[in-house]
Amino acid sequence: MANSINERRVISVVVMNESSVLARVTALFAARGYNIESLTVAPIPESDMSHITIATKGSAKLMEQITKQLHKLIPVYKVIEHEEMVEKEMVLVKFPIAENLSDIAALCATYNGGIVNVGKEMVIAQVADEPKRIKHFIEAAQRYNPCEIVRGGVVAIER
C-alpha cells in the first residue's frame, strides 16, 4: 500500500455492545483531526457484540497508530484494517412519480437495486453496491430529479 495521506481506508472493529463504546472509538479519529467518511454499526447476530465499519482517509502510519490504540480499548475484541474485502453500501432515493418509472427501475437494476415503494406522488428506489458504483448511480439518477437521497454507509468483510 502507498503511504498517501489521502488514501481511502476501511477498518472493522468488533466491540462489546454497550453504551459509550462508539463514542470512544470515534474519539480516536477526532483526536487526530481525521474525518470519518462512513460509519455503520450493527449488532452481531446471536452475540453480545457489535460490528463497526469505518471508512476514512489517512496514511498507513496513522492507521497503524489508530489500530494499535483501538486494540487497547477495553471493550474492543478485534480490529481489522481491510486490504482484500467485499464492501457494499446502500442508498435510498425518493423520486417524484412520473411517466419514466420504468427508466428509474432499469437504472436501479443496473446497480443491484430496484423500486421498493410506490406512493401517489413519489417512488422510492433502493440500490446496494460498491461505494464507487453508488456514487455513479447517484450521478446518473440526477436526470430524474430526486427529491431526497439517503446513503447508508459502508459495510465490509475480509475476503
PDB file of N, CA and C in Angstrom, residues 26-127:
ATOM      1  N   THR A  26     -14.805   6.521  18.015  1.00  0.00           N
ATOM      2  CA  THR A  26     -14.743   7.684  17.124  1.00  0.00           C
ATOM      3  C   THR A  26     -13.863   8.798  17.688  1.00  0.00           C
ATOM      4  N   ALA A  27     -13.733   8.865  18.996  1.00  0.00           N
ATOM      5  CA  ALA A  27     -12.872   9.878  19.618  1.00  0.00           C
ATOM      6  C   ALA A  27     -11.412   9.712  19.203  1.00  0.00           C
ATOM      7  N   LEU A  28     -10.987   8.482  18.943  1.00  0.00           N
ATOM      8  CA  LEU A  28      -9.607   8.264  18.489  1.00  0.00           C
ATOM      9  C   LEU A  28      -9.355   8.953  17.147  1.00  0.00           C
ATOM     10  N   PHE A  29     -10.357   8.967  16.285  1.00  0.00           N
ATOM     11  CA  PHE A  29     -10.218   9.644  14.991  1.00  0.00           C
ATOM     12  C   PHE A  29     -10.285  11.160  15.181  1.00  0.00           C
ATOM     13  N   ALA A  30     -11.246  11.610  15.965  1.00  0.00           N
ATOM     14  CA  ALA A  30     -11.439  13.047  16.189  1.00  0.00           C
ATOM     15  C   ALA A  30     -10.209  13.674  16.838  1.00  0.00           C
ATOM     16  N   ALA A  31      -9.585  12.963  17.762  1.00  0.00           N
ATOM     17  CA  ALA A  31      -8.418  13.489  18.467  1.00  0.00           C
ATOM     18  C   ALA A  31      -7.259  13.770  17.511  1.00  0.00           C
ATOM     19  N   ARG A  32      -7.233  13.066  16.396  1.00  0.00           N
ATOM     20  CA  ARG A  32      -6.168  13.269  15.413  1.00  0.00           C
ATOM     21  C   ARG A  32      -6.614  14.134  14.242  1.00  0.00           C
ATOM     22  N   GLY A  33      -7.830  14.642  14.308  1.00  0.00           N
ATOM     23  CA  GLY A  33      -8.324  15.526  13.259  1.00  0.00           C
ATOM     24  C   GLY A  33      -8.690  14.818  11.969  1.00  0.00           C
ATOM     25  N   TYR A  34      -8.983  13.524  12.046  1.00  0.00           N
ATOM     26  CA  TYR A  34      -9.351  12.775  10.848  1.00  0.00           C
ATOM     27  C   TYR A  34     -10.849  12.569  10.784  1.00  0.00           C
ATOM     28  N   ASN A  35     -11.397  12.827   9.612  1.00  0.00           N
ATOM     29  CA  ASN A  35     -12.824  12.701   9.394  1.00  0.00           C
ATOM     30  C   ASN A  35     -13.194  11.248   9.108  1.00  0.00           C
ATOM     31  N   ILE A  36     -14.303  10.821   9.648  1.00  0.00           N
ATOM     32  CA  ILE A  36     -14.871   9.520   9.316  1.00  0.00           C
ATOM     33  C   ILE A  36     -15.851   9.768   8.177  1.00  0.00           C
ATOM     34  N   GLU A  37     -15.584   9.178   7.011  1.00  0.00           N
ATOM     35  CA  GLU A  37     -16.446   9.384   5.849  1.00  0.00           C
ATOM     36  C   GLU A  37     -17.719   8.563   5.928  1.00  0.00           C
ATOM     37  N   SER A  38     -17.626   7.373   6.512  1.00  0.00           N
ATOM     38  CA  SER A  38     -18.775   6.494   6.632  1.00  0.00           C
ATOM     39  C   SER A  38     -18.609   5.687   7.911  1.00  0.00           C
ATOM     40  N   LEU A  39     -19.730   5.505   8.613  1.00  0.00           N
ATOM     41  CA  LEU A  39     -19.713   4.765   9.871  1.00  0.00           C
ATOM     42  C   LEU A  39     -20.988   3.950   9.958  1.00  0.00           C
ATOM     43  N   THR A  40     -20.844   2.645  10.067  1.00  0.00           N
ATOM     44  CA  THR A  40     -22.006   1.784  10.269  1.00  0.00           C
ATOM     45  C   THR A  40     -21.761   0.916  11.489  1.00  0.00           C
ATOM     46  N   VAL A  41     -22.830   0.678  12.232  1.00  0.00           N
ATOM     47  CA  VAL A  41     -22.758  -0.135  13.438  1.00  0.00           C
ATOM     48  C   VAL A  41     -23.984  -1.027  13.468  1.00  0.00           C
ATOM     49  N   ALA A  42     -23.773  -2.300  13.765  1.00  0.00           N
ATOM     50  CA  ALA A  42     -24.900  -3.222  13.905  1.00  0.00           C
ATOM     51  C   ALA A  42     -24.514  -4.347  14.844  1.00  0.00           C
ATOM     52  N   PRO A  43     -25.503  -4.853  15.581  1.00  0.00           N
ATOM     53  CA  PRO A  43     -25.212  -5.990  16.449  1.00  0.00           C
ATOM     54  C   PRO A  43     -24.859  -7.228  15.629  1.00  0.00           C
ATOM     55  N   ILE A  44     -23.985  -8.050  16.177  1.00  0.00           N
ATOM     56  CA  ILE A  44     -23.629  -9.323  15.554  1.00  0.00           C
ATOM     57  C   ILE A  44     -24.674 -10.332  16.013  1.00  0.00           C
ATOM     58  N   PRO A  45     -25.335 -11.003  15.074  1.00  0.00           N
ATOM     59  CA  PRO A  45     -26.402 -11.940  15.458  1.00  0.00           C
ATOM     60  C   PRO A  45     -25.939 -12.984  16.470  1.00  0.00           C
ATOM     61  N   GLU A  46     -26.827 -13.270  17.401  1.00  0.00           N
ATOM     62  CA  GLU A  46     -26.616 -14.297  18.428  1.00  0.00           C
ATOM     63  C   GLU A  46     -25.348 -14.080  19.244  1.00  0.00           C
ATOM     64  N   SER A  47     -25.076 -12.808  19.563  1.00  0.00           N
ATOM     65  CA  SER A  47     -23.933 -12.492  20.423  1.00  0.00           C
ATOM     66  C   SER A  47     -24.243 -11.202  21.178  1.00  0.00           C
ATOM     67  N   ASP A  48     -23.359 -10.834  22.087  1.00  0.00           N
ATOM     68  CA  ASP A  48     -23.500  -9.564  22.814  1.00  0.00           C
ATOM     69  C   ASP A  48     -22.492  -8.537  22.283  1.00  0.00           C
ATOM     70  N   MET A  49     -22.129  -8.690  21.000  1.00  0.00           N
ATOM     71  CA  MET A  49     -21.146  -7.803  20.393  1.00  0.00           C
ATOM     72  C   MET A  49     -21.743  -7.072  19.197  1.00  0.00           C
ATOM     73  N   SER A  50     -21.048  -6.013  18.774  1.00  0.00           N
ATOM     74  CA  SER A  50     -21.426  -5.245  17.595  1.00  0.00           C
ATOM     75  C   SER A  50     -20.245  -5.147  16.645  1.00  0.00           C
ATOM     76  N   HIS A  51     -20.572  -4.915  15.377  1.00  0.00           N
ATOM     77  CA  HIS A  51     -19.565  -4.753  14.335  1.00  0.00           C
ATOM     78  C   HIS A  51     -19.628  -3.302  13.852  1.00  0.00           C
ATOM     79  N   ILE A  52     -18.502  -2.593  13.946  1.00  0.00           N
ATOM     80  CA  ILE A  52     -18.394  -1.206  13.495  1.00  0.00           C
ATOM     81  C   ILE A  52     -17.536  -1.202  12.237  1.00  0.00           C
ATOM     82  N   THR A  53     -18.032  -0.572  11.175  1.00  0.00           N
ATOM     83  CA  THR A  53     -17.245  -0.409   9.949  1.00  0.00           C
ATOM     84  C   THR A  53     -17.008   1.078   9.746  1.00  0.00           C
ATOM     85  N   ILE A  54     -15.735   1.454   9.620  1.00  0.00           N
ATOM     86  CA  ILE A  54     -15.344   2.855   9.486  1.00  0.00           C
ATOM     87  C   ILE A  54     -14.593   3.030   8.169  1.00  0.00           C
ATOM     88  N   ALA A  55     -15.068   3.962   7.334  1.00  0.00           N
ATOM     89  CA  ALA A  55     -14.339   4.337   6.116  1.00  0.00           C
ATOM     90  C   ALA A  55     -13.778   5.737   6.348  1.00  0.00           C
ATOM     91  N   THR A  56     -12.495   5.902   6.068  1.00  0.00           N
ATOM     92  CA  THR A  56     -11.821   7.176   6.293  1.00  0.00           C
ATOM     93  C   THR A  56     -10.699   7.328   5.284  1.00  0.00           C
ATOM     94  N   LYS A  57      -9.974   8.410   5.366  1.00  0.00           N
ATOM     95  CA  LYS A  57      -8.780   8.610   4.550  1.00  0.00           C
ATOM     96  C   LYS A  57      -7.631   8.933   5.485  1.00  0.00           C
ATOM     97  N   GLY A  58      -6.466   8.385   5.182  1.00  0.00           N
ATOM     98  CA  GLY A  58      -5.309   8.660   6.013  1.00  0.00           C
ATOM     99  C   GLY A  58      -4.108   7.864   5.555  1.00  0.00           C
ATOM    100  N   SER A  59      -2.973   8.148   6.169  1.00  0.00           N
ATOM    101  CA  SER A  59      -1.727   7.451   5.835  1.00  0.00           C
ATOM    102  C   SER A  59      -1.695   6.090   6.516  1.00  0.00           C
ATOM    103  N   ALA A  60      -0.875   5.199   5.996  1.00  0.00           N
ATOM    104  CA  ALA A  60      -0.699   3.879   6.588  1.00  0.00           C
ATOM    105  C   ALA A  60      -0.182   4.012   8.019  1.00  0.00           C
ATOM    106  N   LYS A  61       0.734   4.963   8.245  1.00  0.00           N
ATOM    107  CA  LYS A  61       1.311   5.155   9.582  1.00  0.00           C
ATOM    108  C   LYS A  61       0.231   5.580  10.575  1.00  0.00           C
ATOM    109  N   LEU A  62      -0.611   6.522  10.180  1.00  0.00           N
ATOM    110  CA  LEU A  62      -1.677   6.978  11.069  1.00  0.00           C
ATOM    111  C   LEU A  62      -2.655   5.841  11.376  1.00  0.00           C
ATOM    112  N   MET A  63      -3.041   5.080  10.358  1.00  0.00           N
ATOM    113  CA  MET A  63      -3.987   3.982  10.574  1.00  0.00           C
ATOM    114  C   MET A  63      -3.391   2.924  11.498  1.00  0.00           C
ATOM    115  N   GLU A  64      -2.095   2.706  11.380  1.00  0.00           N
ATOM    116  CA  GLU A  64      -1.421   1.754  12.265  1.00  0.00           C
ATOM    117  C   GLU A  64      -1.505   2.235  13.715  1.00  0.00           C
ATOM    118  N   GLN A  65      -1.292   3.535  13.943  1.00  0.00           N
ATOM    119  CA  GLN A  65      -1.400   4.097  15.295  1.00  0.00           C
ATOM    120  C   GLN A  65      -2.822   3.968  15.835  1.00  0.00           C
ATOM    121  N   ILE A  66      -3.810   4.312  15.011  1.00  0.00           N
ATOM    122  CA  ILE A  66      -5.205   4.222  15.448  1.00  0.00           C
ATOM    123  C   ILE A  66      -5.572   2.773  15.737  1.00  0.00           C
ATOM    124  N   THR A  67      -5.136   1.854  14.872  1.00  0.00           N
ATOM    125  CA  THR A  67      -5.428   0.434  15.076  1.00  0.00           C
ATOM    126  C   THR A  67      -4.839  -0.055  16.397  1.00  0.00           C
ATOM    127  N   LYS A  68      -3.602   0.324  16.693  1.00  0.00           N
ATOM    128  CA  LYS A  68      -2.977  -0.075  17.963  1.00  0.00           C
ATOM    129  C   LYS A  68      -3.755   0.482  19.148  1.00  0.00           C
ATOM    130  N   GLN A  69      -4.195   1.738  19.047  1.00  0.00           N
ATOM    131  CA  GLN A  69      -4.945   2.338  20.156  1.00  0.00           C
ATOM    132  C   GLN A  69      -6.337   1.729  20.281  1.00  0.00           C
ATOM    133  N   LEU A  70      -6.953   1.365  19.155  1.00  0.00           N
ATOM    134  CA  LEU A  70      -8.255   0.691  19.219  1.00  0.00           C
ATOM    135  C   LEU A  70      -8.132  -0.636  19.969  1.00  0.00           C
ATOM    136  N   HIS A  71      -7.043  -1.369  19.739  1.00  0.00           N
ATOM    137  CA  HIS A  71      -6.818  -2.638  20.433  1.00  0.00           C
ATOM    138  C   HIS A  71      -6.749  -2.453  21.953  1.00  0.00           C
ATOM    139  N   LYS A  72      -6.320  -1.264  22.397  1.00  0.00           N
ATOM    140  CA  LYS A  72      -6.169  -1.006  23.836  1.00  0.00           C
ATOM    141  C   LYS A  72      -7.487  -0.688  24.537  1.00  0.00           C
ATOM    142  N   LEU A  73      -8.526  -0.320  23.764  1.00  0.00           N
ATOM    143  CA  LEU A  73      -9.813  -0.025  24.392  1.00  0.00           C
ATOM    144  C   LEU A  73     -10.398  -1.316  24.964  1.00  0.00           C
ATOM    145  N   ILE A  74     -10.875  -1.262  26.197  1.00  0.00           N
ATOM    146  CA  ILE A  74     -11.333  -2.455  26.920  1.00  0.00           C
ATOM    147  C   ILE A  74     -12.411  -3.254  26.182  1.00  0.00           C
ATOM    148  N   PRO A  75     -13.470  -2.643  25.641  1.00  0.00           N
ATOM    149  CA  PRO A  75     -14.500  -3.477  25.034  1.00  0.00           C
ATOM    150  C   PRO A  75     -14.224  -3.892  23.582  1.00  0.00           C
ATOM    151  N   VAL A  76     -13.007  -3.623  23.059  1.00  0.00           N
ATOM    152  CA  VAL A  76     -12.675  -3.980  21.684  1.00  0.00           C
ATOM    153  C   VAL A  76     -12.084  -5.386  21.660  1.00  0.00           C
ATOM    154  N   TYR A  77     -12.658  -6.239  20.792  1.00  0.00           N
ATOM    155  CA  TYR A  77     -12.196  -7.620  20.682  1.00  0.00           C
ATOM    156  C   TYR A  77     -11.356  -7.880  19.449  1.00  0.00           C
ATOM    157  N   LYS A  78     -11.607  -7.121  18.377  1.00  0.00           N
ATOM    158  CA  LYS A  78     -10.910  -7.384  17.123  1.00  0.00           C
ATOM    159  C   LYS A  78     -10.900  -6.117  16.284  1.00  0.00           C
ATOM    160  N   VAL A  79      -9.766  -5.838  15.629  1.00  0.00           N
ATOM    161  CA  VAL A  79      -9.644  -4.698  14.721  1.00  0.00           C
ATOM    162  C   VAL A  79      -9.010  -5.215  13.432  1.00  0.00           C
ATOM    163  N   ILE A  80      -9.652  -4.907  12.310  1.00  0.00           N
ATOM    164  CA  ILE A  80      -9.133  -5.336  11.014  1.00  0.00           C
ATOM    165  C   ILE A  80      -9.059  -4.119  10.109  1.00  0.00           C
ATOM    166  N   GLU A  81      -7.869  -3.819   9.591  1.00  0.00           N
ATOM    167  CA  GLU A  81      -7.780  -2.825   8.521  1.00  0.00           C
ATOM    168  C   GLU A  81      -7.835  -3.628   7.230  1.00  0.00           C
ATOM    169  N   HIS A  82      -8.922  -3.476   6.508  1.00  0.00           N
ATOM    170  CA  HIS A  82      -9.174  -4.305   5.330  1.00  0.00           C
ATOM    171  C   HIS A  82      -8.245  -3.957   4.178  1.00  0.00           C
ATOM    172  N   GLU A  83      -7.709  -4.984   3.567  1.00  0.00           N
ATOM    173  CA  GLU A  83      -6.960  -4.812   2.336  1.00  0.00           C
ATOM    174  C   GLU A  83      -7.695  -5.513   1.206  1.00  0.00           C
ATOM    175  N   GLU A  84      -8.014  -6.794   1.388  1.00  0.00           N
ATOM    176  CA  GLU A  84      -8.836  -7.509   0.414  1.00  0.00           C
ATOM    177  C   GLU A  84     -10.189  -7.729   1.057  1.00  0.00           C
ATOM    178  N   MET A  85     -11.202  -7.067   0.504  1.00  0.00           N
ATOM    179  CA  MET A  85     -12.516  -7.113   1.140  1.00  0.00           C
ATOM    180  C   MET A  85     -13.614  -7.071   0.104  1.00  0.00           C
ATOM    181  N   VAL A  86     -14.775  -7.436   0.583  1.00  0.00           N
ATOM    182  CA  VAL A  86     -16.000  -7.185  -0.170  1.00  0.00           C
ATOM    183  C   VAL A  86     -16.683  -6.070   0.602  1.00  0.00           C
ATOM    184  N   GLU A  87     -16.985  -4.970  -0.080  1.00  0.00           N
ATOM    185  CA  GLU A  87     -17.659  -3.860   0.597  1.00  0.00           C
ATOM    186  C   GLU A  87     -18.869  -3.429  -0.202  1.00  0.00           C
ATOM    187  N   LYS A  88     -19.908  -3.078   0.526  1.00  0.00           N
ATOM    188  CA  LYS A  88     -21.159  -2.641  -0.084  1.00  0.00           C
ATOM    189  C   LYS A  88     -21.690  -1.438   0.679  1.00  0.00           C
ATOM    190  N   GLU A  89     -22.492  -0.666  -0.028  1.00  0.00           N
ATOM    191  CA  GLU A  89     -23.162   0.477   0.562  1.00  0.00           C
ATOM    192  C   GLU A  89     -24.575   0.501   0.008  1.00  0.00           C
ATOM    193  N   MET A  90     -25.517   0.989   0.796  1.00  0.00           N
ATOM    194  CA  MET A  90     -26.895   1.078   0.351  1.00  0.00           C
ATOM    195  C   MET A  90     -27.297   2.543   0.248  1.00  0.00           C
ATOM    196  N   VAL A  91     -28.192   2.832  -0.687  1.00  0.00           N
ATOM    197  CA  VAL A  91     -28.747   4.170  -0.819  1.00  0.00           C
ATOM    198  C   VAL A  91     -30.239   4.034  -1.099  1.00  0.00           C
ATOM    199  N   LEU A  92     -31.018   4.915  -0.491  1.00  0.00           N
ATOM    200  CA  LEU A  92     -32.444   5.052  -0.791  1.00  0.00           C
ATOM    201  C   LEU A  92     -32.622   6.395  -1.486  1.00  0.00           C
ATOM    202  N   VAL A  93     -33.396   6.402  -2.573  1.00  0.00           N
ATOM    203  CA  VAL A  93     -33.621   7.631  -3.332  1.00  0.00           C
ATOM    204  C   VAL A  93     -35.118   7.786  -3.573  1.00  0.00           C
ATOM    205  N   LYS A  94     -35.620   8.973  -3.240  1.00  0.00           N
ATOM    206  CA  LYS A  94     -37.034   9.280  -3.471  1.00  0.00           C
ATOM    207  C   LYS A  94     -37.145  10.146  -4.722  1.00  0.00           C
ATOM    208  N   PHE A  95     -37.975   9.671  -5.667  1.00  0.00           N
ATOM    209  CA  PHE A  95     -38.206  10.386  -6.915  1.00  0.00           C
ATOM    210  C   PHE A  95     -39.670  10.824  -6.983  1.00  0.00           C
ATOM    211  N   PRO A  96     -39.922  11.968  -7.632  1.00  0.00           N
ATOM    212  CA  PRO A  96     -41.321  12.318  -7.901  1.00  0.00           C
ATOM    213  C   PRO A  96     -41.881  11.310  -8.913  1.00  0.00           C
ATOM    214  N   ILE A  97     -43.108  10.900  -8.710  1.00  0.00           N
ATOM    215  CA  ILE A  97     -43.695   9.914  -9.626  1.00  0.00           C
ATOM    216  C   ILE A  97     -43.905  10.570 -10.984  1.00  0.00           C
ATOM    217  N   ALA A  98     -43.569   9.828 -12.022  1.00  0.00           N
ATOM    218  CA  ALA A  98     -43.665  10.367 -13.380  1.00  0.00           C
ATOM    219  C   ALA A  98     -43.822   9.214 -14.351  1.00  0.00           C
ATOM    220  N   GLU A  99     -43.907   9.543 -15.613  1.00  0.00           N
ATOM    221  CA  GLU A  99     -44.086   8.518 -16.640  1.00  0.00           C
ATOM    222  C   GLU A  99     -42.826   7.690 -16.865  1.00  0.00           C
ATOM    223  N   ASN A 100     -41.691   8.100 -16.291  1.00  0.00           N
ATOM    224  CA  ASN A 100     -40.423   7.403 -16.511  1.00  0.00           C
ATOM    225  C   ASN A 100     -40.110   6.366 -15.428  1.00  0.00           C
ATOM    226  N   LEU A 101     -41.124   5.805 -14.804  1.00  0.00           N
ATOM    227  CA  LEU A 101     -40.925   4.814 -13.743  1.00  0.00           C
ATOM    228  C   LEU A 101     -40.121   3.614 -14.243  1.00  0.00           C
ATOM    229  N   SER A 102     -40.377   3.157 -15.456  1.00  0.00           N
ATOM    230  CA  SER A 102     -39.636   2.012 -15.984  1.00  0.00           C
ATOM    231  C   SER A 102     -38.166   2.361 -16.219  1.00  0.00           C
ATOM    232  N   ASP A 103     -37.874   3.617 -16.574  1.00  0.00           N
ATOM    233  CA  ASP A 103     -36.478   4.043 -16.735  1.00  0.00           C
ATOM    234  C   ASP A 103     -35.753   4.042 -15.396  1.00  0.00           C
ATOM    235  N   ILE A 104     -36.429   4.515 -14.350  1.00  0.00           N
ATOM    236  CA  ILE A 104     -35.845   4.521 -12.999  1.00  0.00           C
ATOM    237  C   ILE A 104     -35.604   3.085 -12.544  1.00  0.00           C
ATOM    238  N   ALA A 105     -36.570   2.202 -12.772  1.00  0.00           N
ATOM    239  CA  ALA A 105     -36.418   0.791 -12.388  1.00  0.00           C
ATOM    240  C   ALA A 105     -35.241   0.145 -13.116  1.00  0.00           C
ATOM    241  N   ALA A 106     -35.085   0.451 -14.404  1.00  0.00           N
ATOM    242  CA  ALA A 106     -33.967  -0.110 -15.181  1.00  0.00           C
ATOM    243  C   ALA A 106     -32.628   0.406 -14.667  1.00  0.00           C
ATOM    244  N   LEU A 107     -32.575   1.694 -14.349  1.00  0.00           N
ATOM    245  CA  LEU A 107     -31.343   2.257 -13.792  1.00  0.00           C
ATOM    246  C   LEU A 107     -30.993   1.566 -12.478  1.00  0.00           C
ATOM    247  N   CYS A 108     -31.963   1.399 -11.606  1.00  0.00           N
ATOM    248  CA  CYS A 108     -31.734   0.737 -10.310  1.00  0.00           C
ATOM    249  C   CYS A 108     -31.239  -0.696 -10.501  1.00  0.00           C
ATOM    250  N   ALA A 109     -31.858  -1.417 -11.432  1.00  0.00           N
ATOM    251  CA  ALA A 109     -31.466  -2.812 -11.677  1.00  0.00           C
ATOM    252  C   ALA A 109     -30.014  -2.911 -12.120  1.00  0.00           C
ATOM    253  N   THR A 110     -29.536  -1.913 -12.847  1.00  0.00           N
ATOM    254  CA  THR A 110     -28.144  -1.884 -13.302  1.00  0.00           C
ATOM    255  C   THR A 110     -27.176  -1.805 -12.130  1.00  0.00           C
ATOM    256  N   TYR A 111     -27.640  -1.253 -11.011  1.00  0.00           N
ATOM    257  CA  TYR A 111     -26.796  -1.070  -9.826  1.00  0.00           C
ATOM    258  C   TYR A 111     -27.268  -1.942  -8.666  1.00  0.00           C
ATOM    259  N   ASN A 112     -27.737  -3.139  -8.956  1.00  0.00           N
ATOM    260  CA  ASN A 112     -28.168  -4.092  -7.921  1.00  0.00           C
ATOM    261  C   ASN A 112     -29.268  -3.533  -7.036  1.00  0.00           C
ATOM    262  N   GLY A 113     -30.276  -2.958  -7.637  1.00  0.00           N
ATOM    263  CA  GLY A 113     -31.360  -2.384  -6.856  1.00  0.00           C
ATOM    264  C   GLY A 113     -32.689  -2.483  -7.555  1.00  0.00           C
ATOM    265  N   GLY A 114     -33.645  -1.745  -7.017  1.00  0.00           N
ATOM    266  CA  GLY A 114     -34.969  -1.742  -7.599  1.00  0.00           C
ATOM    267  C   GLY A 114     -35.872  -0.755  -6.886  1.00  0.00           C
ATOM    268  N   ILE A 115     -37.120  -0.720  -7.324  1.00  0.00           N
ATOM    269  CA  ILE A 115     -38.150   0.107  -6.701  1.00  0.00           C
ATOM    270  C   ILE A 115     -38.648  -0.637  -5.463  1.00  0.00           C
ATOM    271  N   VAL A 116     -38.657   0.037  -4.310  1.00  0.00           N
ATOM    272  CA  VAL A 116     -39.091  -0.630  -3.075  1.00  0.00           C
ATOM    273  C   VAL A 116     -40.412  -0.088  -2.536  1.00  0.00           C
ATOM    274  N   ASN A 117     -40.865   1.067  -3.052  1.00  0.00           N
ATOM    275  CA  ASN A 117     -42.118   1.632  -2.580  1.00  0.00           C
ATOM    276  C   ASN A 117     -42.642   2.620  -3.612  1.00  0.00           C
ATOM    277  N   VAL A 118     -43.961   2.551  -3.843  1.00  0.00           N
ATOM    278  CA  VAL A 118     -44.594   3.489  -4.775  1.00  0.00           C
ATOM    279  C   VAL A 118     -45.791   4.114  -4.068  1.00  0.00           C
ATOM    280  N   GLY A 119     -45.818   5.433  -4.048  1.00  0.00           N
ATOM    281  CA  GLY A 119     -46.940   6.161  -3.474  1.00  0.00           C
ATOM    282  C   GLY A 119     -47.643   6.955  -4.561  1.00  0.00           C
ATOM    283  N   LYS A 120     -48.600   7.777  -4.152  1.00  0.00           N
ATOM    284  CA  LYS A 120     -49.356   8.576  -5.123  1.00  0.00           C
ATOM    285  C   LYS A 120     -48.484   9.618  -5.819  1.00  0.00           C
ATOM    286  N   GLU A 121     -47.526  10.189  -5.074  1.00  0.00           N
ATOM    287  CA  GLU A 121     -46.736  11.284  -5.637  1.00  0.00           C
ATOM    288  C   GLU A 121     -45.237  11.022  -5.666  1.00  0.00           C
ATOM    289  N   MET A 122     -44.809   9.835  -5.204  1.00  0.00           N
ATOM    290  CA  MET A 122     -43.384   9.552  -5.186  1.00  0.00           C
ATOM    291  C   MET A 122     -43.131   8.065  -5.348  1.00  0.00           C
ATOM    292  N   VAL A 123     -41.882   7.757  -5.680  1.00  0.00           N
ATOM    293  CA  VAL A 123     -41.405   6.381  -5.764  1.00  0.00           C
ATOM    294  C   VAL A 123     -40.060   6.339  -5.028  1.00  0.00           C
ATOM    295  N   ILE A 124     -39.831   5.251  -4.272  1.00  0.00           N
ATOM    296  CA  ILE A 124     -38.566   5.104  -3.541  1.00  0.00           C
ATOM    297  C   ILE A 124     -37.811   3.915  -4.116  1.00  0.00           C
ATOM    298  N   ALA A 125     -36.548   4.170  -4.457  1.00  0.00           N
ATOM    299  CA  ALA A 125     -35.669   3.140  -5.002  1.00  0.00           C
ATOM    300  C   ALA A 125     -34.579   2.830  -3.989  1.00  0.00           C
ATOM    301  N   GLN A 126     -34.113   1.590  -4.030  1.00  0.00           N
ATOM    302  CA  GLN A 126     -33.002   1.161  -3.180  1.00  0.00           C
ATOM    303  C   GLN A 126     -31.946   0.527  -4.060  1.00  0.00           C
ATOM    304  N   VAL A 127     -30.681   0.861  -3.791  1.00  0.00           N
ATOM    305  CA  VAL A 127     -29.559   0.269  -4.506  1.00  0.00           C
ATOM    306  C   VAL A 127     -28.505  -0.126  -3.477  1.00  0.00           C
TER     307      VAL A 127
END
